[in-house]
Coordinates of C-alpha atoms and ligand atoms in Angstrom, one line a residue:
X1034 CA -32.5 23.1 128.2
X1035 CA -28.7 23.8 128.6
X1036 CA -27.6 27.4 128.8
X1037 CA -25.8 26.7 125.8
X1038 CA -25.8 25.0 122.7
X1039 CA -22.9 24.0 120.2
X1040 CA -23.3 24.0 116.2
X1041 CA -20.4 22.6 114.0
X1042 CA -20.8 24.4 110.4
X1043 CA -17.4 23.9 107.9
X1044 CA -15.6 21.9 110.3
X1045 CA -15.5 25.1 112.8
X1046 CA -17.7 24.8 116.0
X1047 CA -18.7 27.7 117.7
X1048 CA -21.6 28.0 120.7
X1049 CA -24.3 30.2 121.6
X1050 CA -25.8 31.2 124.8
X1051 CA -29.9 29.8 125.5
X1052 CA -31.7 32.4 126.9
X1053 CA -34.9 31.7 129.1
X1054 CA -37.9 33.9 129.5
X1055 CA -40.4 34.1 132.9
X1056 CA -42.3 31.4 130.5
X1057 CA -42.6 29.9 127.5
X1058 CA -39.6 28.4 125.0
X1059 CA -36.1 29.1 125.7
X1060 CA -34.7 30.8 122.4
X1061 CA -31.0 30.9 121.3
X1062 CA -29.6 34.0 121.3
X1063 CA -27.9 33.6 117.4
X1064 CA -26.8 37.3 117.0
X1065 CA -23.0 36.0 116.6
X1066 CA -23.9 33.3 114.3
X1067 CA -22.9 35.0 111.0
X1068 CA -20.0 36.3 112.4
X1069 CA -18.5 32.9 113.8
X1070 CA -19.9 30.6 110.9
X1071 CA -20.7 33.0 107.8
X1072 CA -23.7 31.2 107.7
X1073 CA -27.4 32.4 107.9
X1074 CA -30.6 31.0 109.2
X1075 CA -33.2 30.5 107.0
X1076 CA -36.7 30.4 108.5
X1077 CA -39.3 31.9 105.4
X1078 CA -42.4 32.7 107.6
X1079 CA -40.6 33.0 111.3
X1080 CA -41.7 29.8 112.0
X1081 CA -39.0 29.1 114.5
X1082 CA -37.6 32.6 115.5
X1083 CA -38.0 35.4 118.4
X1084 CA -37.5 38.5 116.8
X1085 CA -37.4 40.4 120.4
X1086 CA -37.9 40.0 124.0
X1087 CA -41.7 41.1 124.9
X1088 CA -43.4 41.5 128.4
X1089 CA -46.8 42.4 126.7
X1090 CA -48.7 39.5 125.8
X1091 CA -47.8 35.7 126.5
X1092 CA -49.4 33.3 124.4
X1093 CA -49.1 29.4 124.4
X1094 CA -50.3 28.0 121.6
X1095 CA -51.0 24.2 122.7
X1096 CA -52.8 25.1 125.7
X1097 CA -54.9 27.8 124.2
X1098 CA -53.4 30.2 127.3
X1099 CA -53.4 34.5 126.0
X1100 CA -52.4 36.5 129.0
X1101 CA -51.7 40.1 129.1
X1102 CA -49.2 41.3 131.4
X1103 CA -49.7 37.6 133.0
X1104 CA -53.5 38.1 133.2
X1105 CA -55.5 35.5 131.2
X1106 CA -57.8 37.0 128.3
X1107 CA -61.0 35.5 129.4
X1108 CA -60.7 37.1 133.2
X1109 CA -59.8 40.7 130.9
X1110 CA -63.1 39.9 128.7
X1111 CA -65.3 39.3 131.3
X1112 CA -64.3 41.2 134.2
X1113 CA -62.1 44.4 132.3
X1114 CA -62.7 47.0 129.9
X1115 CA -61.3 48.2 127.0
X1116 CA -60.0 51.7 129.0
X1117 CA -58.3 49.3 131.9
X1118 CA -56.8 46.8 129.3
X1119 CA -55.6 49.5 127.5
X1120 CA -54.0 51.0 130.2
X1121 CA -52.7 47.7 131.2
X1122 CA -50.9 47.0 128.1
X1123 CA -49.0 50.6 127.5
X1124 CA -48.0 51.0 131.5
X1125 CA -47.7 47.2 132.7
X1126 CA -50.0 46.7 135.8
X1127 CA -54.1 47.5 136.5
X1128 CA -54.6 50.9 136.9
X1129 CA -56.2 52.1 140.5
X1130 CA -59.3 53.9 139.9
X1131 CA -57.7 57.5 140.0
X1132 CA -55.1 56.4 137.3
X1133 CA -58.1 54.7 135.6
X1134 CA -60.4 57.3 135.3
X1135 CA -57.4 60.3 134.5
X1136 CA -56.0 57.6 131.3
X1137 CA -60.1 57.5 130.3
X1138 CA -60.2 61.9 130.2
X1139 CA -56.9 61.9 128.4
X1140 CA -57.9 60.1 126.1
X1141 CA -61.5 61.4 125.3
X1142 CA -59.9 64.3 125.1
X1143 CA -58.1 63.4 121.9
X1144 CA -60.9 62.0 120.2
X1145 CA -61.0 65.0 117.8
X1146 CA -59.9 65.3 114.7
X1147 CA -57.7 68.4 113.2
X1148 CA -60.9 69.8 111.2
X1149 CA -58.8 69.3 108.0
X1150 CA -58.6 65.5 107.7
X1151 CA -62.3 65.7 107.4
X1152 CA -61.4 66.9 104.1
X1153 CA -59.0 63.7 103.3
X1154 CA -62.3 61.6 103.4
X1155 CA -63.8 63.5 99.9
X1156 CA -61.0 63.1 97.8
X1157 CA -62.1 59.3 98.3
X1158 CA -64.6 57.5 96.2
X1159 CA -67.9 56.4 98.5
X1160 CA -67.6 52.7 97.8
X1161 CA -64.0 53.0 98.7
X1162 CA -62.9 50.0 101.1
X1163 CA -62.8 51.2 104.8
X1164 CA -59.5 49.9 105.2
X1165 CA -58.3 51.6 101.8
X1166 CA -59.4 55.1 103.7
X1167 CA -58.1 54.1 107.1
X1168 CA -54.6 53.4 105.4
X1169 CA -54.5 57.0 104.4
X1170 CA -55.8 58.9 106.8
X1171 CA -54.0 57.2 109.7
X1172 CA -50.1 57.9 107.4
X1173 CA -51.8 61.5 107.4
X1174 CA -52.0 61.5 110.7
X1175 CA -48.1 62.5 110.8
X1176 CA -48.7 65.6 108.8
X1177 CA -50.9 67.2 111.4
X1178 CA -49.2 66.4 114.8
X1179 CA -45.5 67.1 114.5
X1180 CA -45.3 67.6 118.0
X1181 CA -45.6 64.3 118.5
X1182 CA -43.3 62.4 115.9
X1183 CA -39.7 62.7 118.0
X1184 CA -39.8 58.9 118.9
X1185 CA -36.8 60.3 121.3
X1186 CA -39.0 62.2 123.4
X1187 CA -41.0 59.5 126.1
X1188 CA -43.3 62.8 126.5
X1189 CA -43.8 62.9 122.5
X1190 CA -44.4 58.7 121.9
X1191 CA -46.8 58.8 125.2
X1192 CA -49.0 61.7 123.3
X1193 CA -48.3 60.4 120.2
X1194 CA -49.3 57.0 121.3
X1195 CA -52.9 58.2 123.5
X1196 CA -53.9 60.2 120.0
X1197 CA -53.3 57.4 118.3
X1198 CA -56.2 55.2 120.6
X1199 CA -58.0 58.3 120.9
X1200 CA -58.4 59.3 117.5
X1201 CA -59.2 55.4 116.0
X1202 CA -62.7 55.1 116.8
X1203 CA -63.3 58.4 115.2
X1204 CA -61.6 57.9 111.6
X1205 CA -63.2 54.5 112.1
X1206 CA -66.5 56.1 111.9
X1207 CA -66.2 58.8 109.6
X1208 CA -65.1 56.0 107.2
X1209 CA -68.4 53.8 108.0
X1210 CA -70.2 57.9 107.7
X1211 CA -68.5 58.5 104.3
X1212 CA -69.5 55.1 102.4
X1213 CA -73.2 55.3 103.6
X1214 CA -73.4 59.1 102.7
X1215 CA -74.2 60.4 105.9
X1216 CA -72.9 63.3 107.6
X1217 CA -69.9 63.2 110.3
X1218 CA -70.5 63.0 113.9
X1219 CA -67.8 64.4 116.5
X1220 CA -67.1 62.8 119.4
X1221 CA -69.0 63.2 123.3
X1222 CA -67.2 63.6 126.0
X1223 CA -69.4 62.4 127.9
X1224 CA -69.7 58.9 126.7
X1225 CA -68.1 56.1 127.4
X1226 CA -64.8 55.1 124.8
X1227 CA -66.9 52.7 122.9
X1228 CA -70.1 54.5 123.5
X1229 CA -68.9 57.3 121.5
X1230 CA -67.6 55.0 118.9
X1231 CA -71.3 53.6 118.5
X1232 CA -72.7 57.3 118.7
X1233 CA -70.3 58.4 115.9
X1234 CA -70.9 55.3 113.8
X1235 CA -74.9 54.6 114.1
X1236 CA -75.7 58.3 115.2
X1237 CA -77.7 60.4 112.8
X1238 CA -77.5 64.7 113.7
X1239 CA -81.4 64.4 113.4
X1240 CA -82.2 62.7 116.8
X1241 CA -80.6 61.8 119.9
X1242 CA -78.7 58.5 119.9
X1243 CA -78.8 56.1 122.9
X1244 CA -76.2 53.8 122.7
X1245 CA -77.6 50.0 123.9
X1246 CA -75.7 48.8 126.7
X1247 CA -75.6 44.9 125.6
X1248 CA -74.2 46.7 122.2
X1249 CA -71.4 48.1 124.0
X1250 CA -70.5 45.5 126.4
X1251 CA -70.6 43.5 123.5
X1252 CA -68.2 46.3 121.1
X1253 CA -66.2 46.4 124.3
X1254 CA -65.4 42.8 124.8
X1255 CA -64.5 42.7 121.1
X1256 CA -61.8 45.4 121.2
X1257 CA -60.4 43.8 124.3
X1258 CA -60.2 40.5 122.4
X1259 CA -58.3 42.1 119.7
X1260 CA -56.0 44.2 121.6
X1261 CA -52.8 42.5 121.1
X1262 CA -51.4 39.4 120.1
X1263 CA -47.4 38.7 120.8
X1264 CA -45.5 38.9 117.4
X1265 CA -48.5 38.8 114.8
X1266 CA -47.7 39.9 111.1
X1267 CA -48.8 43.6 111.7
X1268 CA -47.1 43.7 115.1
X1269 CA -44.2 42.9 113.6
X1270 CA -44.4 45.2 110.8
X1271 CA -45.4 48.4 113.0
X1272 CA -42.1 47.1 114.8
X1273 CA -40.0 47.0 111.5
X1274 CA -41.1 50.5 110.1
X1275 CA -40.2 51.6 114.0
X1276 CA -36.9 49.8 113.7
X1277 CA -35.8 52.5 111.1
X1278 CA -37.5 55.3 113.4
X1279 CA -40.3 56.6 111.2
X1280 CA -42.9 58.6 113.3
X1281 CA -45.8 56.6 115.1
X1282 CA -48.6 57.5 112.9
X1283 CA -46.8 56.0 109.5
X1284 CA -46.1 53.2 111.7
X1285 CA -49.6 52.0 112.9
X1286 CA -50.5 53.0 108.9
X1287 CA -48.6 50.2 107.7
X1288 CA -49.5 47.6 110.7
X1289 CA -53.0 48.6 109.6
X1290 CA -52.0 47.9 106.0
X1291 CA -50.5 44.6 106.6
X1292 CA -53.6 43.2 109.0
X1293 CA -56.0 44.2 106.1
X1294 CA -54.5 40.9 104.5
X1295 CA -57.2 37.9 104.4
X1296 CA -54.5 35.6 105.9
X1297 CA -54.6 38.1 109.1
X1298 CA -57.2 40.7 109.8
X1299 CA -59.2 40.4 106.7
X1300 CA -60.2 36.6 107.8
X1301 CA -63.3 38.1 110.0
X1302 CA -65.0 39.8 107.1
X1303 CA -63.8 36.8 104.8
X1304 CA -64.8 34.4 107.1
X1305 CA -68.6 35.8 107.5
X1306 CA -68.6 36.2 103.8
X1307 CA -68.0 32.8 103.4
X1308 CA -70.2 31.5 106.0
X1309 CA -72.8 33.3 104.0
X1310 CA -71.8 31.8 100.9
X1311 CA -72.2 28.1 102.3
X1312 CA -75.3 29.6 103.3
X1313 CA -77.2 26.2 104.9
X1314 CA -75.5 23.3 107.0
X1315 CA -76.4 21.2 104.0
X1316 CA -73.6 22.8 102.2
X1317 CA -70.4 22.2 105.2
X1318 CA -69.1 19.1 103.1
X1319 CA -68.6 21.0 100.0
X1320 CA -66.7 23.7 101.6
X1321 CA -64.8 21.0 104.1
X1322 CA -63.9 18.8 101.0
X1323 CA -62.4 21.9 99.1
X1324 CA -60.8 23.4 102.1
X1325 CA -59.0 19.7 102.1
X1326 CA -58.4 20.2 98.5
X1327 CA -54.7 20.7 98.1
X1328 CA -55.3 22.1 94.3
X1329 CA -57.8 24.6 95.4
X1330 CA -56.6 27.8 97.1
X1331 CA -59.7 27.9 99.5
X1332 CA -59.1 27.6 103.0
X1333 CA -61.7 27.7 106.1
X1334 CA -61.6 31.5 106.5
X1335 CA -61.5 31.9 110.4
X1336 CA -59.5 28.7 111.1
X1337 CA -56.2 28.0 111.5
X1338 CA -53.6 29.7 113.4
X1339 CA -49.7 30.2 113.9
X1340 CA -49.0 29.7 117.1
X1341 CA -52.8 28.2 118.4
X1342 CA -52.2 24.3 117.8
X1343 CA -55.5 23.4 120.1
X1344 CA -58.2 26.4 120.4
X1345 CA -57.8 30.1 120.5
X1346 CA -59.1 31.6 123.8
X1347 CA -60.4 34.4 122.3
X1348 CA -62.7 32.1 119.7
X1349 CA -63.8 30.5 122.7
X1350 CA -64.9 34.2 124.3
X1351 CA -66.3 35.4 121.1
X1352 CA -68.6 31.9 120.7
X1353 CA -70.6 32.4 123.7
X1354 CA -71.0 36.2 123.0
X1355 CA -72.5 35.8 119.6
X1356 CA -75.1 33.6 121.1
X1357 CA -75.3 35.9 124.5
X1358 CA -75.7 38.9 122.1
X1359 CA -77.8 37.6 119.4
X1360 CA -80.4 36.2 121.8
X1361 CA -80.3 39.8 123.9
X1362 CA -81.0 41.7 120.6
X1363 CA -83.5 39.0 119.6
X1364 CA -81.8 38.6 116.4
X1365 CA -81.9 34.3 114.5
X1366 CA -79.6 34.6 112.6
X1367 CA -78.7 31.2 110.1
X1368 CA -75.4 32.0 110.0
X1369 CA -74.3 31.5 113.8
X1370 CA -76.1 27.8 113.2
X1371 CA -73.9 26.9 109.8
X1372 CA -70.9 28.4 112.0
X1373 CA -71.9 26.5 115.0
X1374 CA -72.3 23.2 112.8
X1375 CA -68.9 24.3 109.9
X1376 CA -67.3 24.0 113.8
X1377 CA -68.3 20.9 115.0
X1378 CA -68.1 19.2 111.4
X1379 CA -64.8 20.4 110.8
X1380 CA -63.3 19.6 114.5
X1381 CA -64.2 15.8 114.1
X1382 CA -62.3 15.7 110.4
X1383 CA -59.5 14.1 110.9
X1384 CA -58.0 16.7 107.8
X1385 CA -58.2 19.5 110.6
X1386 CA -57.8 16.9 113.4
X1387 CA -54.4 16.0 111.9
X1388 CA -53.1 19.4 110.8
X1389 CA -54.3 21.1 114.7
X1390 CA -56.7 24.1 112.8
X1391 CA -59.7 25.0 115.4
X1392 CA -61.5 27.9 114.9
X1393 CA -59.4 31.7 115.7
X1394 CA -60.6 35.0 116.7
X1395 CA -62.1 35.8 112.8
X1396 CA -64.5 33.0 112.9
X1397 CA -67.3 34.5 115.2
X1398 CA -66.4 37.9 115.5
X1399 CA -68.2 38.6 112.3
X1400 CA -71.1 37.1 113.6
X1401 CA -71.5 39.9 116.4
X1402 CA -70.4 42.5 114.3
X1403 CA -72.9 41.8 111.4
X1404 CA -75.7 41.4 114.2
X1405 CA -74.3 45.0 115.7
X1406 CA -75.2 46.2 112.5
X1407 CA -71.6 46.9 110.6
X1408 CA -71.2 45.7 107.4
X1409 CA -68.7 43.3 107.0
X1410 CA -66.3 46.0 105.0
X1411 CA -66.0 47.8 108.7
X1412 CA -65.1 44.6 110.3
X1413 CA -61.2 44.8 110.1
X1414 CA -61.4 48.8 110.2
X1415 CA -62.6 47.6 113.9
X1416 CA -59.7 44.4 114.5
X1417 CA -57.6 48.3 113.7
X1418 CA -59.2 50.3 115.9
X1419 CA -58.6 47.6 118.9
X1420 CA -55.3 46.4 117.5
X1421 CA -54.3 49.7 117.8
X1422 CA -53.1 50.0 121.6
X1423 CA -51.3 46.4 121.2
X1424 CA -49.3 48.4 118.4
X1425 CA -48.7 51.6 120.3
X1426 CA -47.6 49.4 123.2
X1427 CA -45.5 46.9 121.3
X1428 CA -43.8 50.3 119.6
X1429 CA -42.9 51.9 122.8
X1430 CA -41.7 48.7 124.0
X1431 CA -39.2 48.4 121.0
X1432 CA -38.2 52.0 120.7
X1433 CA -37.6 51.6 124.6
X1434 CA -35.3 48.3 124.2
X1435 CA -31.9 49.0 124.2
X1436 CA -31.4 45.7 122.1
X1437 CA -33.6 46.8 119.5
X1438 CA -32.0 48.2 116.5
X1439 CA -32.9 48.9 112.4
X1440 CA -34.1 45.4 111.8
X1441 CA -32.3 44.0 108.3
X1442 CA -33.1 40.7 107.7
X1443 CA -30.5 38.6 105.2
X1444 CA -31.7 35.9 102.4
X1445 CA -30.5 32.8 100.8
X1446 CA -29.7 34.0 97.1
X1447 CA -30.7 31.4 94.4
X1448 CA -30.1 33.9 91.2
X1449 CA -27.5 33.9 88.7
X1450 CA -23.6 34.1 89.8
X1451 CA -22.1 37.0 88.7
X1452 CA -22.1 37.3 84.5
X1453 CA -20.8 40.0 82.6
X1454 CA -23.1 42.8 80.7
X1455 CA -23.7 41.9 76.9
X1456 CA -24.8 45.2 74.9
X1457 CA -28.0 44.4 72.8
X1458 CA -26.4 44.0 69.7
X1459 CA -25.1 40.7 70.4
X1460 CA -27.5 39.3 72.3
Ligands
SDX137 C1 -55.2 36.3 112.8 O1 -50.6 35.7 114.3 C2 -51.6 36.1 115.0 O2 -51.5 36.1 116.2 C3 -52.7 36.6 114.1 C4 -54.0 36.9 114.9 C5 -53.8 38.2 115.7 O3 -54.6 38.3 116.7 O4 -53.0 39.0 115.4 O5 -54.4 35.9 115.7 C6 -55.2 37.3 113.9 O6 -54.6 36.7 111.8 C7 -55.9 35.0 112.9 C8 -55.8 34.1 111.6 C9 -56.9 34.6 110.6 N1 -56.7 33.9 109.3 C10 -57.6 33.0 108.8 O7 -58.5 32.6 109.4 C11 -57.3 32.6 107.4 C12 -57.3 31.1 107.3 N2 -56.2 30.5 108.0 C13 -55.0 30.2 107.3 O8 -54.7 31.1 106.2 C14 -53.8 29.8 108.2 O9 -54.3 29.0 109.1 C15 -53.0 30.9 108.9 C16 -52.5 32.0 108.0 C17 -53.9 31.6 110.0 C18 -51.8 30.2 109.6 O10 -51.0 29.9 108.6 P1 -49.6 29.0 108.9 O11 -49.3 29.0 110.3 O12 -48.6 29.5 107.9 O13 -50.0 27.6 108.6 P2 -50.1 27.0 107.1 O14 -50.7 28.0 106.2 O15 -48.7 26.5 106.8 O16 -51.1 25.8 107.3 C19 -50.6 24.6 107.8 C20 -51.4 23.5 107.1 C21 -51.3 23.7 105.6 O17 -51.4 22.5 105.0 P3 -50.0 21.8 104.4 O18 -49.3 22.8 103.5 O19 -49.1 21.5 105.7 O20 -50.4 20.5 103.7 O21 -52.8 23.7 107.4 C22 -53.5 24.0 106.2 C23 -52.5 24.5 105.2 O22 -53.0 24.2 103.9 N3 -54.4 25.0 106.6 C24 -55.7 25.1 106.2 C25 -56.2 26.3 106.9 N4 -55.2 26.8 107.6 C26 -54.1 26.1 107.4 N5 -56.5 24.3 105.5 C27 -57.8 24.7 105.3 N6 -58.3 25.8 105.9 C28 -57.6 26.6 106.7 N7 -58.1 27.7 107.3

């Protein structure tokens, strides 16, 4: 593409500098647009627009690529964990084993709780959504570690940021504890990041628990396949809150808030939900005829996707491990066979043909999960839990940019012109 491109708006032309990135689509760099036309662009959705320059996570859409500081998801799924990726992501190359194993004790050394926000989790009703509690306790967060809110202070958004990862899986688990009743665990040092979060979650105080190791490669895969994810909806909203520099905590409280949508993270706990509802293969051509349906809201939860226009890597990952982990744990469950044939029914339709929707990360994960044993309330409380280093990582990266500033979007108003007040008598 050019290096620039011209625009003629009014009769007055004015042009604006393409800028290119190590890969991916050039984007034009419109911050003088208003300025030089008076005009705005309008793009409902950010269909069309970079909202900032990223070296996180690259993502092309119509060759189903997902890299991570260049290096492809599937290598990180199968040959990574969890610790490493998370490392990779916040400090930009793979650590060497010293740097591995100190990130791995600072973190389990934040896994605790301050002993008060155990007390958050009563004033909550049991059969309170997960996600409903994780919202609170995680904007709570801010009222118990002021020394780590300065987003001015590298030192203070680096602690901030390793409690933040740290202290996930074990307000994930007290929320799973609190709606089945049972009592809190604390955390182990000496287990494993995702060991402990199995411990806490399935652990009882009456007996030892033994977390199984095809459990938590499996729970460890999962949160590397949900780590991060370029410019997703609650990316971009832990960035926005950021923008205005509100602390870390009330930041990854509202990404949290905005992936609990069914559009975004809710779509693995609706998509099981629905794959139980169709219940036998028999069913598929109801559900495909009303997802095609343009007078009936449903929609194939766990297809679809943004930016992937062929498949998404991660579904591809997460497919073989549900059939890997299910066979390992012995578990037949129907559901992976209506998934397995709602996939190849729906990827032969020329409907989803036509409009490029293949399955995303929500349509098997739920799949593992339920087999894991979570109910499929916990199963965006755990898309959180993972998501959780992509949003520490992307906020560091944004308070760090130099370009970054409060963001303000503008709008195209469509409501009245300006009229003048008429007091109610005469109305
Ligand atoms: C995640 O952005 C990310 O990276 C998100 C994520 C991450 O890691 O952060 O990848 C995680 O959120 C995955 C997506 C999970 N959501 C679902 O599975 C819910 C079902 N999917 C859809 O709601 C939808 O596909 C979206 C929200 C995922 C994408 O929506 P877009 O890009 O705005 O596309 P669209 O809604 O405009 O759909 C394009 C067309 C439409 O038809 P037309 O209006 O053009 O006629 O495809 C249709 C839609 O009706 N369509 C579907 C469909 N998804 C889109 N029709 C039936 N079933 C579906 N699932």
């Amino acid at each position: 593409m050019a290096d620039t491109v011209k625009l003629e708006i009014g009769g007055k032309a004015s042009e604006y500098p393409v800028l290119s990135g190590t890969v991916g689509p050039d984007v034009i760099d419109i911050r003088k647009l208003y300025g030089a036309t008076g005009a705005f662009t309008y793009d409902p959705g950010f269909t069309s627009t970079a909202s900032c320059q990223s070296a996180l996570t690259y993502i092309d859409g119509d060759q189903g690529v997902l890299l991570h500081r260049g290096y492809p998801i599937d290598q990180l799924a199968e040959q990574s964990s969890f610790m490493e990726v998370s490392y990779l992501l916040l400090n930009g190359e793979l650590p060497s084993k010293k740097e591995l194993d100190d990130f791995t004790y600072t973190i389990s050394r934040h896994t605790m709780l301050h002993e008060q926000l155990a007390t958050f989790y009563r004033g909550f009703r049991r059969d309170a959504h997960p996600m409903a509690i994780m919202c609170g306790v995680v904007g709570a967060l801010s009222a118990f570690y002021h020394d780590s809110t300065d987003i001015n202070d590298p030192k203070q958004r680096m602690i901030a940021s390793h409690r933040l990862i740290a202290k996930m899986p074990t307000i994930a688990a007290m929320a799973y504890k609190y709606s089945v009743g049972q009592p809190f665990l604390y955390p182990k040092n000496d287990l494993s990041y995702t060991a402990n979060f199995l411990r806490m979650t399935f652990g009882v105080p009456a007996e030892e628990y033994e977390p199984d190791p095809v459990i938590v490669s499996a729970m460890d895969k999962i949160f590397i396949l949900h780590a991060d994810h370029e410019q997703n909806a609650s990316t971009s909203t832990v960035r926005l809150a950021g923008s205005s520099g509100a602390n870390p905590f009330a930041c990854i409280a509202a990404g949290i808030a905005c992936l609990w949508g069914p559009a975004h993270g809710g779509a693995n706990e609706a998509a099981l939900n629905m794959l139980r509802e169709i219940g036998t293969p028999d069913r598929i051509p109801e559900y495909i005829a009303r997802a095609k349906n343009k007078d009936d809201p449903f929609r194939l939860m766990g297809f679809g996707h943004r930016v992937y226009k062929n498949f998404d890597p991660r579904a591809k990952v997460l497919g073989k491990a549900a059939t890997e982990v299910l066979d390992k744990l012995g578990i037949n469950d129907p559901v992976l066979d209506t998934a397995r044939e709602l996939e190849q029914i729906a990827l032969k339709d020329q409907y989803f043909i036509d409009k490029k929707l293949y399955p995303n990360v929500d349509f098997y994960s739920g799949v593992i999960l339920s087999a894991i044993g979570f109910p499929t309330t916990m199963f965006t409380v755990l898309f959180a839990l993972a998501r959780t280093v992509g949003w520490v990582a992307q906020w560091n990266e944004m308070i760090s940019d130099p370009e970054q500033k409060i963001g303000r979007p503008r709008q195209l108003y469509n409501g009245p012109a300006q009229r003048d007040y008429v007091p109610v008598s005469q109305r």
